[in-house]
């Protein structure tokens, strides 16, 4: 059967038979070695790219694949995507993307993120201090995995301490699938309104946070952004900056609970292993599960298949990051693995802005949790855990634990 035949276009998102492995269909497609058609919500049939080298071909510097969600051929995640994200820099290419990315880059370099490590460690310890008072069993997703990135990103942005609770509440609603769409939209608007008020205030009370710089330098001094655009960027950074990291912290804790020998390796010398452990967790979980998406701008052959200009492509990171051509024994979680070519943070010009920060948070969050609570264990049977199979990012709804 030809890879382009109508009968072979399974619906996306693909489901997982095993919560610890990529969807079986994606693995089978990777083994077949060529792009395959899938079907998305609007009935269109973009290509699914599953091999490591082919994902790099799509996301790499060729300029043949675009990220503009308003392009008619772009395989949108929902009917709302072009309206909601149509003007956001990271859904654009070239001159509409890079200049904005450059505005944000300085706050997220490896050096800046590393300088934040002592503060991240302090905030982590503070959250750990507060856990016993919350009672057992305790949902670590909400009280730890989501709380840490929220306070950290609030510090970077310069959101005042007393407002963090409101940001945390909005984020919790935006992150949870069980909340109706209207509630999520309302939470997003509340966050936007909240930031808008703070940013207006920063004009008379500037500080060294990102929000202050956005409004005072990039809106008022240079006139590069409008006030609304600057608020949008702040909201975007909060949104992109904590749900992803929160999901990864939660999934990583689960992996460490399930594989005590791996946890022992990490705890034997966190200074030595936290780095490789984080890269391996990123590879193993590949929690961005239905993106990156692109539209083909120029006819391109991938794996012997002609992708035509105007056709959509969806990269499947979970399958690509288990590609045996690149990773030895890819199904195993090996926290000492040194092969770092995973694409958990994407690849190419749109590669994750916040990856350095996120790394520091994960590197601090996992060892410190188990050092403080060495008897930590799941409070429910593993098969009672709910994974977010159908959302853009993979994760756990809740992680009930006790100790
Ligand atoms: C474990 C945590 C994270 C994961 C797995 C993750 C994953 C990703 C991936 C796969 C992309 C590429 C999307 C594409 O090519 O279409 C991306 C882009 C991006 N990420 Fe992250 N991310 C994480 C944390 C963060 C944090 C902490 C921030 C902000 C502080 C952030 C902000 C962004 C932004 C703004 C982009 C778009 C960059 C661009 O288009 O130039 N992310 N992320």
CSV table of C-alpha atoms and ligand atoms in Angstrom, one decimal:
chain,number,residue,atom,x,y,z
A,1,UNK,CA,0.0,0.0,0.0
A,2,UNK,CA,1.4,3.4,-0.8
A,3,UNK,CA,2.1,5.7,2.2
A,4,UNK,CA,-0.2,8.2,0.6
A,5,UNK,CA,-3.2,6.0,0.5
A,6,UNK,CA,-6.4,7.2,2.2
A,7,UNK,CA,-6.8,4.0,4.3
A,8,UNK,CA,-3.6,4.7,6.1
A,9,UNK,CA,-4.2,8.1,7.8
A,10,UNK,CA,-4.9,7.5,11.5
A,11,UNK,CA,-6.3,10.3,13.6
A,12,UNK,CA,-4.0,12.6,15.5
A,13,UNK,CA,-3.4,12.8,18.5
A,14,UNK,CA,-2.3,9.2,18.4
A,15,UNK,CA,-3.0,7.2,21.5
A,16,UNK,CA,-0.5,5.3,23.6
A,17,UNK,CA,-1.0,1.6,24.5
A,18,UNK,CA,1.7,2.1,27.2
A,19,UNK,CA,2.0,5.4,29.1
A,20,UNK,CA,5.8,5.1,29.1
A,21,UNK,CA,6.3,4.6,25.3
A,22,UNK,CA,5.5,6.6,22.2
A,23,UNK,CA,2.2,5.8,20.5
A,24,UNK,CA,2.6,2.4,18.8
A,25,UNK,CA,1.5,3.8,15.4
A,26,UNK,CA,4.3,6.5,15.6
A,27,UNK,CA,6.8,3.8,16.3
A,28,UNK,CA,5.6,1.6,13.5
A,29,UNK,CA,5.7,4.6,11.1
A,30,UNK,CA,9.3,5.3,12.2
A,31,UNK,CA,10.3,1.7,11.6
A,32,UNK,CA,8.8,1.9,8.1
A,33,UNK,CA,11.2,4.8,7.6
A,34,UNK,CA,9.0,7.2,5.6
A,35,UNK,CA,6.6,10.1,6.3
A,36,UNK,CA,3.0,8.9,6.6
A,37,UNK,CA,-0.3,10.6,6.3
A,38,UNK,CA,-2.4,11.3,9.4
A,39,UNK,CA,-5.8,12.9,9.8
A,40,UNK,CA,-6.4,16.0,11.9
A,41,UNK,CA,-9.6,17.5,13.4
A,42,UNK,CA,-10.6,19.4,10.2
A,43,UNK,CA,-10.3,16.2,8.0
A,44,UNK,CA,-7.0,17.4,6.3
A,45,UNK,CA,-4.2,14.9,6.1
A,46,UNK,CA,-0.8,16.3,6.9
A,47,UNK,CA,2.4,14.1,7.0
A,48,UNK,CA,3.7,12.6,10.3
A,49,UNK,CA,7.5,12.7,10.6
A,50,UNK,CA,8.9,10.2,13.0
A,51,UNK,CA,12.5,9.5,12.2
A,52,UNK,CA,15.2,11.6,14.0
A,53,UNK,CA,17.0,12.6,10.8
A,54,UNK,CA,13.8,13.5,9.0
A,55,UNK,CA,12.5,15.6,11.9
A,56,UNK,CA,15.8,17.5,11.7
A,57,UNK,CA,15.3,17.9,8.0
A,58,UNK,CA,12.0,19.6,8.6
A,59,UNK,CA,13.0,21.8,11.6
A,60,UNK,CA,16.5,22.6,10.3
A,61,UNK,CA,17.7,25.6,8.5
A,62,UNK,CA,16.6,24.7,4.9
A,63,UNK,CA,13.8,27.4,4.9
A,64,UNK,CA,11.5,24.9,3.2
A,65,UNK,CA,9.1,24.5,6.1
A,66,UNK,CA,7.3,27.5,7.8
A,67,UNK,CA,5.8,27.9,11.2
A,68,UNK,CA,3.1,30.5,10.3
A,69,UNK,CA,-0.2,29.2,11.6
A,70,UNK,CA,-2.2,31.5,9.3
A,71,UNK,CA,-0.8,29.8,6.2
A,72,UNK,CA,-3.7,28.0,4.6
A,73,UNK,CA,-1.7,24.7,4.5
A,74,UNK,CA,-0.6,24.8,8.1
A,75,UNK,CA,-1.9,21.8,10.1
A,76,UNK,CA,-3.5,23.8,13.0
A,77,UNK,CA,-4.1,22.1,16.3
A,78,UNK,CA,-7.7,23.5,16.4
A,79,UNK,CA,-10.0,25.9,14.6
A,80,UNK,CA,-9.0,28.5,17.2
A,81,UNK,CA,-5.3,28.4,16.6
A,82,UNK,CA,-4.9,30.9,13.8
A,83,UNK,CA,-7.1,33.5,15.6
A,84,UNK,CA,-5.4,33.0,19.0
A,85,UNK,CA,-1.8,32.6,17.8
A,86,UNK,CA,-1.8,34.2,14.4
A,87,UNK,CA,0.2,37.2,15.6
A,88,UNK,CA,2.5,35.5,18.0
A,89,UNK,CA,6.1,35.7,17.1
A,90,UNK,CA,6.9,32.0,17.6
A,91,UNK,CA,4.2,31.1,15.0
A,92,UNK,CA,6.0,33.2,12.4
A,93,UNK,CA,9.1,32.9,10.3
A,94,UNK,CA,12.1,35.1,9.5
A,95,UNK,CA,11.7,38.8,10.1
A,96,UNK,CA,8.5,38.3,12.0
A,97,UNK,CA,10.1,35.8,14.4
A,98,UNK,CA,13.8,36.6,14.9
A,99,UNK,CA,13.7,40.2,16.1
A,100,UNK,CA,11.2,39.4,18.8
A,101,UNK,CA,13.2,36.3,19.8
A,102,UNK,CA,16.2,38.5,20.1
A,103,UNK,CA,14.4,40.7,22.6
A,104,UNK,CA,13.7,37.8,24.8
A,105,UNK,CA,16.9,35.8,24.4
A,106,UNK,CA,19.1,37.7,26.9
A,107,UNK,CA,16.8,36.7,29.8
A,108,UNK,CA,17.1,33.0,29.0
A,109,UNK,CA,20.8,32.4,28.1
A,110,UNK,CA,22.6,29.5,29.8
A,111,UNK,CA,24.6,32.0,31.9
A,112,UNK,CA,21.5,33.9,33.1
A,113,UNK,CA,19.7,30.7,33.9
A,114,UNK,CA,22.8,29.3,35.8
A,115,UNK,CA,23.0,32.6,37.8
A,116,UNK,CA,19.4,31.9,38.9
A,117,UNK,CA,20.3,28.4,40.3
A,118,UNK,CA,20.9,29.5,43.9
A,119,UNK,CA,17.5,31.2,43.9
A,120,UNK,CA,15.8,28.3,42.2
A,121,UNK,CA,17.3,26.0,44.9
A,122,UNK,CA,16.1,28.3,47.7
A,123,UNK,CA,12.5,28.4,46.2
A,124,UNK,CA,12.6,24.6,45.8
A,125,UNK,CA,13.6,24.2,49.5
A,126,UNK,CA,10.8,26.6,50.6
A,127,UNK,CA,8.2,24.6,48.7
A,128,UNK,CA,9.6,21.4,50.2
A,129,UNK,CA,9.3,22.9,53.7
A,130,UNK,CA,5.6,23.6,53.1
A,131,UNK,CA,4.6,20.1,51.9
A,132,UNK,CA,3.9,18.5,55.3
A,133,UNK,CA,1.5,21.2,56.3
A,134,UNK,CA,-0.6,20.4,53.2
A,135,UNK,CA,-1.4,16.9,54.5
A,136,UNK,CA,-1.1,13.4,53.0
A,137,UNK,CA,-1.7,12.2,50.4
A,138,UNK,CA,-0.6,15.2,48.5
A,139,UNK,CA,-0.8,16.0,44.8
A,140,UNK,CA,2.7,16.8,43.8
A,141,UNK,CA,1.7,18.1,40.4
A,142,UNK,CA,-0.1,21.0,41.9
A,143,UNK,CA,1.9,21.6,45.1
A,144,UNK,CA,5.4,21.2,43.7
A,145,UNK,CA,5.7,20.5,40.0
A,146,UNK,CA,3.5,23.4,39.0
A,147,UNK,CA,4.3,25.7,41.9
A,148,UNK,CA,8.1,25.8,41.3
A,149,UNK,CA,8.1,27.0,37.7
A,150,UNK,CA,5.3,29.5,38.5
A,151,UNK,CA,7.3,31.2,41.3
A,152,UNK,CA,10.5,31.1,39.2
A,153,UNK,CA,8.9,32.6,36.1
A,154,UNK,CA,7.2,35.3,38.3
A,155,UNK,CA,10.6,36.2,39.7
A,156,UNK,CA,12.2,36.5,36.2
A,157,UNK,CA,9.3,38.6,35.0
A,158,UNK,CA,9.1,40.8,38.1
A,159,UNK,CA,5.5,39.9,39.1
A,160,UNK,CA,5.2,41.1,42.7
A,161,UNK,CA,5.2,38.4,45.4
A,162,UNK,CA,1.6,39.0,46.5
A,163,UNK,CA,0.3,38.5,43.0
A,164,UNK,CA,1.9,35.1,42.5
A,165,UNK,CA,-1.0,33.3,44.0
A,166,UNK,CA,-3.3,34.8,41.4
A,167,UNK,CA,-0.9,33.8,38.6
A,168,UNK,CA,-0.7,30.3,40.1
A,169,UNK,CA,-4.5,30.0,40.2
A,170,UNK,CA,-4.9,31.2,36.6
A,171,UNK,CA,-2.2,28.7,35.5
A,172,UNK,CA,-3.7,25.8,37.3
A,173,UNK,CA,-7.0,26.4,35.4
A,174,UNK,CA,-5.2,26.9,32.0
A,175,UNK,CA,-3.2,23.7,32.5
A,176,UNK,CA,-6.0,21.3,33.6
A,177,UNK,CA,-7.8,19.5,30.8
A,178,UNK,CA,-10.9,19.0,33.0
A,179,UNK,CA,-11.7,22.7,33.0
A,180,UNK,CA,-14.2,23.8,30.4
A,181,UNK,CA,-12.8,25.9,27.5
A,182,UNK,CA,-14.6,29.1,28.7
A,183,UNK,CA,-13.0,28.8,32.1
A,184,UNK,CA,-9.6,28.5,30.5
A,185,UNK,CA,-10.2,31.5,28.3
A,186,UNK,CA,-11.4,33.5,31.3
A,187,UNK,CA,-8.2,32.4,33.2
A,188,UNK,CA,-6.1,33.5,30.3
A,189,UNK,CA,-7.9,36.9,30.2
A,190,UNK,CA,-7.4,37.3,34.0
A,191,UNK,CA,-3.7,36.7,33.6
A,192,UNK,CA,-3.5,39.1,30.7
A,193,UNK,CA,-5.3,41.8,32.7
A,194,UNK,CA,-3.2,41.2,35.7
A,195,UNK,CA,0.0,41.6,33.7
A,196,UNK,CA,-1.3,44.6,32.0
A,197,UNK,CA,-1.8,46.4,35.3
A,198,UNK,CA,1.7,45.5,36.5
A,199,UNK,CA,3.3,46.6,33.3
A,200,UNK,CA,1.5,49.9,33.4
A,201,UNK,CA,2.9,50.4,37.0
A,202,UNK,CA,6.4,49.5,35.9
A,203,UNK,CA,6.5,52.7,33.9
A,204,UNK,CA,6.7,54.7,37.1
A,205,UNK,CA,8.3,51.9,39.3
A,206,UNK,CA,10.8,50.2,37.0
A,207,UNK,CA,12.8,47.2,38.2
A,208,UNK,CA,15.2,44.7,36.6
A,209,UNK,CA,12.6,42.1,35.6
A,210,UNK,CA,11.6,41.2,32.1
A,211,UNK,CA,8.2,42.9,32.2
A,212,UNK,CA,9.8,46.2,33.2
A,213,UNK,CA,12.3,46.0,30.4
A,214,UNK,CA,9.7,45.1,27.8
A,215,UNK,CA,7.6,48.1,28.6
A,216,UNK,CA,10.3,50.7,29.4
A,217,UNK,CA,12.8,49.7,26.7
A,218,UNK,CA,10.9,48.0,24.0
A,219,UNK,CA,7.6,49.9,24.1
A,220,UNK,CA,8.5,53.4,25.4
A,221,UNK,CA,12.2,53.9,24.5
A,222,UNK,CA,12.6,52.0,21.2
A,223,UNK,CA,9.0,51.9,20.1
A,224,UNK,CA,9.5,48.4,18.7
A,225,UNK,CA,6.5,46.9,20.5
A,226,UNK,CA,3.0,48.2,21.3
A,227,UNK,CA,2.0,48.0,24.9
A,228,UNK,CA,-0.5,45.3,24.1
A,229,UNK,CA,2.2,43.3,22.3
A,230,UNK,CA,4.5,43.6,25.3
A,231,UNK,CA,1.7,42.3,27.6
A,232,UNK,CA,1.1,39.5,25.1
A,233,UNK,CA,4.8,38.5,25.3
A,234,UNK,CA,4.7,38.5,29.1
A,235,UNK,CA,1.6,36.3,29.1
A,236,UNK,CA,3.1,34.0,26.5
A,237,UNK,CA,6.3,33.5,28.5
A,238,UNK,CA,4.3,32.6,31.6
A,239,UNK,CA,2.2,30.2,29.6
A,240,UNK,CA,5.0,28.5,27.8
A,241,UNK,CA,7.3,28.7,30.8
A,242,UNK,CA,5.5,26.7,33.4
A,243,UNK,CA,3.1,24.1,32.1
A,244,UNK,CA,5.8,22.4,30.1
A,245,UNK,CA,8.3,22.4,32.9
A,246,UNK,CA,5.6,21.4,35.4
A,247,UNK,CA,4.6,18.4,33.3
A,248,UNK,CA,8.3,17.3,33.0
A,249,UNK,CA,8.9,17.7,36.8
A,250,UNK,CA,5.8,15.5,37.5
A,251,UNK,CA,6.7,12.9,34.9
A,252,UNK,CA,10.3,12.8,36.1
A,253,UNK,CA,9.2,12.2,39.7
A,254,UNK,CA,7.1,9.3,38.5
A,255,UNK,CA,10.0,7.8,36.6
A,256,UNK,CA,12.3,8.1,39.7
A,257,UNK,CA,9.6,6.4,41.8
A,258,UNK,CA,9.3,3.5,39.3
A,259,UNK,CA,12.9,3.0,38.8
A,260,UNK,CA,14.7,3.1,42.2
A,261,UNK,CA,18.0,2.0,40.7
A,262,UNK,CA,18.0,5.1,38.5
A,263,UNK,CA,17.0,7.3,41.4
A,264,UNK,CA,19.9,5.9,43.4
A,265,UNK,CA,22.3,6.8,40.7
A,266,UNK,CA,21.0,10.4,40.6
A,267,UNK,CA,21.1,10.7,44.4
A,268,UNK,CA,24.6,9.2,44.7
A,269,UNK,CA,26.0,12.4,43.2
A,270,UNK,CA,23.4,14.9,42.0
A,271,UNK,CA,26.2,17.3,41.0
A,272,UNK,CA,27.5,14.7,38.6
A,273,UNK,CA,24.3,13.1,37.3
A,274,UNK,CA,21.6,15.9,37.4
A,275,UNK,CA,22.7,17.1,34.0
A,276,UNK,CA,22.6,13.8,32.1
A,277,UNK,CA,19.4,12.8,34.1
A,278,UNK,CA,17.6,15.9,32.8
A,279,UNK,CA,18.6,15.3,29.2
A,280,UNK,CA,17.5,11.7,29.5
A,281,UNK,CA,14.2,12.5,31.1
A,282,UNK,CA,13.6,15.0,28.2
A,283,UNK,CA,14.3,12.3,25.7
A,284,UNK,CA,12.5,9.5,27.5
A,285,UNK,CA,9.2,11.5,28.0
A,286,UNK,CA,9.4,13.8,25.0
A,287,UNK,CA,6.4,15.5,26.5
A,288,UNK,CA,5.7,17.9,23.5
A,289,UNK,CA,3.8,15.1,21.8
A,290,UNK,CA,1.8,16.6,18.9
A,291,UNK,CA,4.2,19.3,17.8
A,292,UNK,CA,6.3,20.9,16.2
A,293,UNK,CA,4.0,21.5,13.2
A,294,UNK,CA,5.0,23.2,10.0
A,295,UNK,CA,3.8,23.9,6.5
A,296,UNK,CA,5.9,22.9,3.5
A,297,UNK,CA,6.9,26.0,1.5
A,298,UNK,CA,8.8,24.3,-1.4
A,299,UNK,CA,8.4,20.7,-2.8
A,300,UNK,CA,10.8,18.6,-0.7
A,301,UNK,CA,11.7,14.9,-0.7
A,302,UNK,CA,11.9,13.3,2.7
A,303,UNK,CA,12.7,9.6,3.0
A,304,UNK,CA,11.8,9.1,-0.6
A,305,UNK,CA,8.4,10.7,-0.3
A,306,UNK,CA,7.6,14.0,-2.0
A,307,UNK,CA,6.1,16.5,0.3
A,308,UNK,CA,4.5,19.2,-1.8
A,309,UNK,CA,4.5,23.0,-1.1
A,310,UNK,CA,1.3,23.8,0.8
A,311,UNK,CA,1.1,20.5,2.6
A,312,UNK,CA,1.3,20.3,6.4
A,313,UNK,CA,3.8,18.2,8.5
A,314,UNK,CA,3.7,17.2,12.1
A,315,UNK,CA,6.8,16.1,13.8
A,316,UNK,CA,6.5,13.3,16.4
A,317,UNK,CA,9.2,13.9,19.0
A,318,UNK,CA,8.3,10.9,21.2
A,319,UNK,CA,9.1,8.5,18.2
A,320,UNK,CA,12.1,10.5,17.0
A,321,UNK,CA,13.7,10.6,20.4
A,322,UNK,CA,13.5,6.8,20.6
A,323,UNK,CA,15.1,6.3,17.2
A,324,UNK,CA,17.5,3.4,17.5
A,325,UNK,CA,19.7,4.9,14.7
A,326,UNK,CA,20.7,7.6,17.3
A,327,UNK,CA,20.1,6.2,20.8
A,328,UNK,CA,21.3,2.8,22.0
A,329,UNK,CA,18.6,0.8,23.8
A,330,UNK,CA,16.2,3.8,23.3
A,331,UNK,CA,13.3,2.2,25.4
A,332,UNK,CA,15.5,2.3,28.5
A,333,UNK,CA,15.6,5.2,30.9
A,334,UNK,CA,19.4,5.5,31.5
A,335,UNK,CA,20.2,8.6,33.6
A,336,UNK,CA,23.9,8.2,32.8
A,337,UNK,CA,23.3,8.3,29.0
A,338,UNK,CA,25.7,10.8,27.4
A,339,UNK,CA,24.1,11.0,23.9
A,340,UNK,CA,22.4,14.4,24.0
A,341,UNK,CA,20.9,14.7,20.5
A,342,UNK,CA,17.3,14.5,21.8
A,343,UNK,CA,14.9,17.0,20.5
A,344,UNK,CA,12.7,17.4,23.6
A,345,UNK,CA,13.2,21.2,23.3
A,346,UNK,CA,12.7,21.1,19.5
A,347,UNK,CA,15.4,21.8,16.9
A,348,UNK,CA,16.4,24.7,14.7
A,349,UNK,CA,15.4,28.4,14.9
A,350,UNK,CA,12.3,27.8,17.0
A,351,UNK,CA,14.2,25.7,19.5
A,352,UNK,CA,12.9,26.4,23.0
A,353,UNK,CA,13.6,29.8,24.4
A,354,UNK,CA,13.3,28.7,28.0
A,355,UNK,CA,15.3,25.4,27.8
A,356,UNK,CA,18.2,26.6,30.0
A,357,UNK,CA,15.9,27.8,32.7
A,358,UNK,CA,13.8,24.7,32.6
A,359,UNK,CA,16.9,22.5,32.9
A,360,UNK,CA,18.0,24.3,36.1
A,361,UNK,CA,14.6,23.9,37.6
A,362,UNK,CA,14.5,20.1,36.8
A,363,UNK,CA,18.0,19.6,38.0
A,364,UNK,CA,17.1,21.2,41.3
A,365,UNK,CA,13.6,19.8,41.7
A,366,UNK,CA,14.3,16.1,41.4
A,367,UNK,CA,17.3,15.4,43.7
A,368,UNK,CA,16.1,17.9,46.4
A,369,UNK,CA,12.7,16.2,46.6
A,370,UNK,CA,14.1,12.8,47.2
A,371,UNK,CA,16.8,14.0,49.5
A,372,UNK,CA,14.2,15.6,51.7
A,373,UNK,CA,11.6,12.9,51.4
A,374,UNK,CA,13.5,9.6,50.9
A,375,UNK,CA,10.5,7.4,51.7
A,376,UNK,CA,8.3,9.2,49.1
A,377,UNK,CA,5.9,6.8,47.3
A,378,UNK,CA,2.8,6.8,45.2
A,379,UNK,CA,-0.4,7.0,47.2
A,380,UNK,CA,-2.4,5.2,44.5
A,381,UNK,CA,-1.7,2.2,42.2
A,382,UNK,CA,0.3,3.1,39.1
A,383,UNK,CA,-2.6,2.1,36.9
A,384,UNK,CA,-4.9,4.7,38.6
A,385,UNK,CA,-2.7,7.6,37.3
A,386,UNK,CA,-4.2,9.7,34.6
A,387,UNK,CA,-1.9,10.7,31.8
A,388,UNK,CA,-2.8,13.6,29.4
A,389,UNK,CA,-2.9,11.6,26.3
A,390,UNK,CA,-5.0,13.9,24.2
A,391,UNK,CA,-3.3,17.3,25.0
A,392,UNK,CA,-0.5,19.0,23.2
A,393,UNK,CA,1.8,18.3,26.0
A,394,UNK,CA,2.0,14.9,27.8
A,395,UNK,CA,1.8,14.9,31.5
A,396,UNK,CA,0.1,13.7,34.6
A,397,UNK,CA,-3.3,15.1,35.8
A,398,UNK,CA,-2.3,14.4,39.4
A,399,UNK,CA,0.5,12.7,41.2
A,400,UNK,CA,-0.8,11.6,44.6
A,401,UNK,CA,2.1,10.7,46.9
A,402,UNK,CA,2.7,10.0,50.5
A,403,UNK,CA,5.9,9.4,52.6
B,1,LIG,C1,10.5,21.1,30.0
B,1,LIG,C2,10.1,22.2,29.6
B,1,LIG,C3,9.9,22.7,28.2
B,1,LIG,C4,9.7,21.9,27.0
B,1,LIG,C5,9.6,20.4,26.9
B,1,LIG,C6,9.6,22.9,25.9
B,1,LIG,C7,9.5,22.5,24.6
B,1,LIG,C8,9.5,23.3,23.5
B,1,LIG,C9,9.6,22.9,22.1
B,1,LIG,C10,9.6,21.5,21.6
B,1,LIG,C11,9.6,24.1,21.4
B,1,LIG,C12,9.7,24.1,19.8
B,1,LIG,C13,8.3,24.4,19.2
B,1,LIG,C14,8.4,24.4,17.7
B,1,LIG,O1,9.5,24.2,17.1
B,1,LIG,O2,7.3,24.7,17.1
B,1,LIG,C15,9.6,25.2,22.3
B,1,LIG,C16,9.6,26.5,21.9
B,1,LIG,C17,9.4,27.6,22.8
B,1,LIG,N1,9.5,27.5,24.2
B,1,LIG,FE1,9.7,25.8,25.3
B,1,LIG,N2,9.7,24.1,26.4
B,1,LIG,C18,9.9,24.1,27.8
B,1,LIG,C19,10.1,25.1,28.6
B,1,LIG,C20,10.0,26.5,28.3
B,1,LIG,C21,10.1,27.6,29.2
B,1,LIG,C22,10.5,27.5,30.7
B,1,LIG,C23,9.9,28.7,28.4
B,1,LIG,C24,9.9,30.2,28.8
B,1,LIG,C25,10.5,30.7,29.8
B,1,LIG,C26,9.6,28.3,27.1
B,1,LIG,C27,9.3,29.1,26.0
B,1,LIG,C28,9.3,28.8,24.7
B,1,LIG,C29,9.1,29.7,23.6
B,1,LIG,C30,8.8,31.2,23.7
B,1,LIG,C31,9.2,28.9,22.4
B,1,LIG,C32,9.1,29.4,21.0
B,1,LIG,C33,10.5,29.8,20.5
B,1,LIG,C34,10.6,30.3,19.1
B,1,LIG,O3,9.7,30.0,18.3
B,1,LIG,O4,11.6,31.0,18.8
B,1,LIG,N3,9.6,26.9,27.0
B,1,LIG,N4,9.6,24.7,23.6
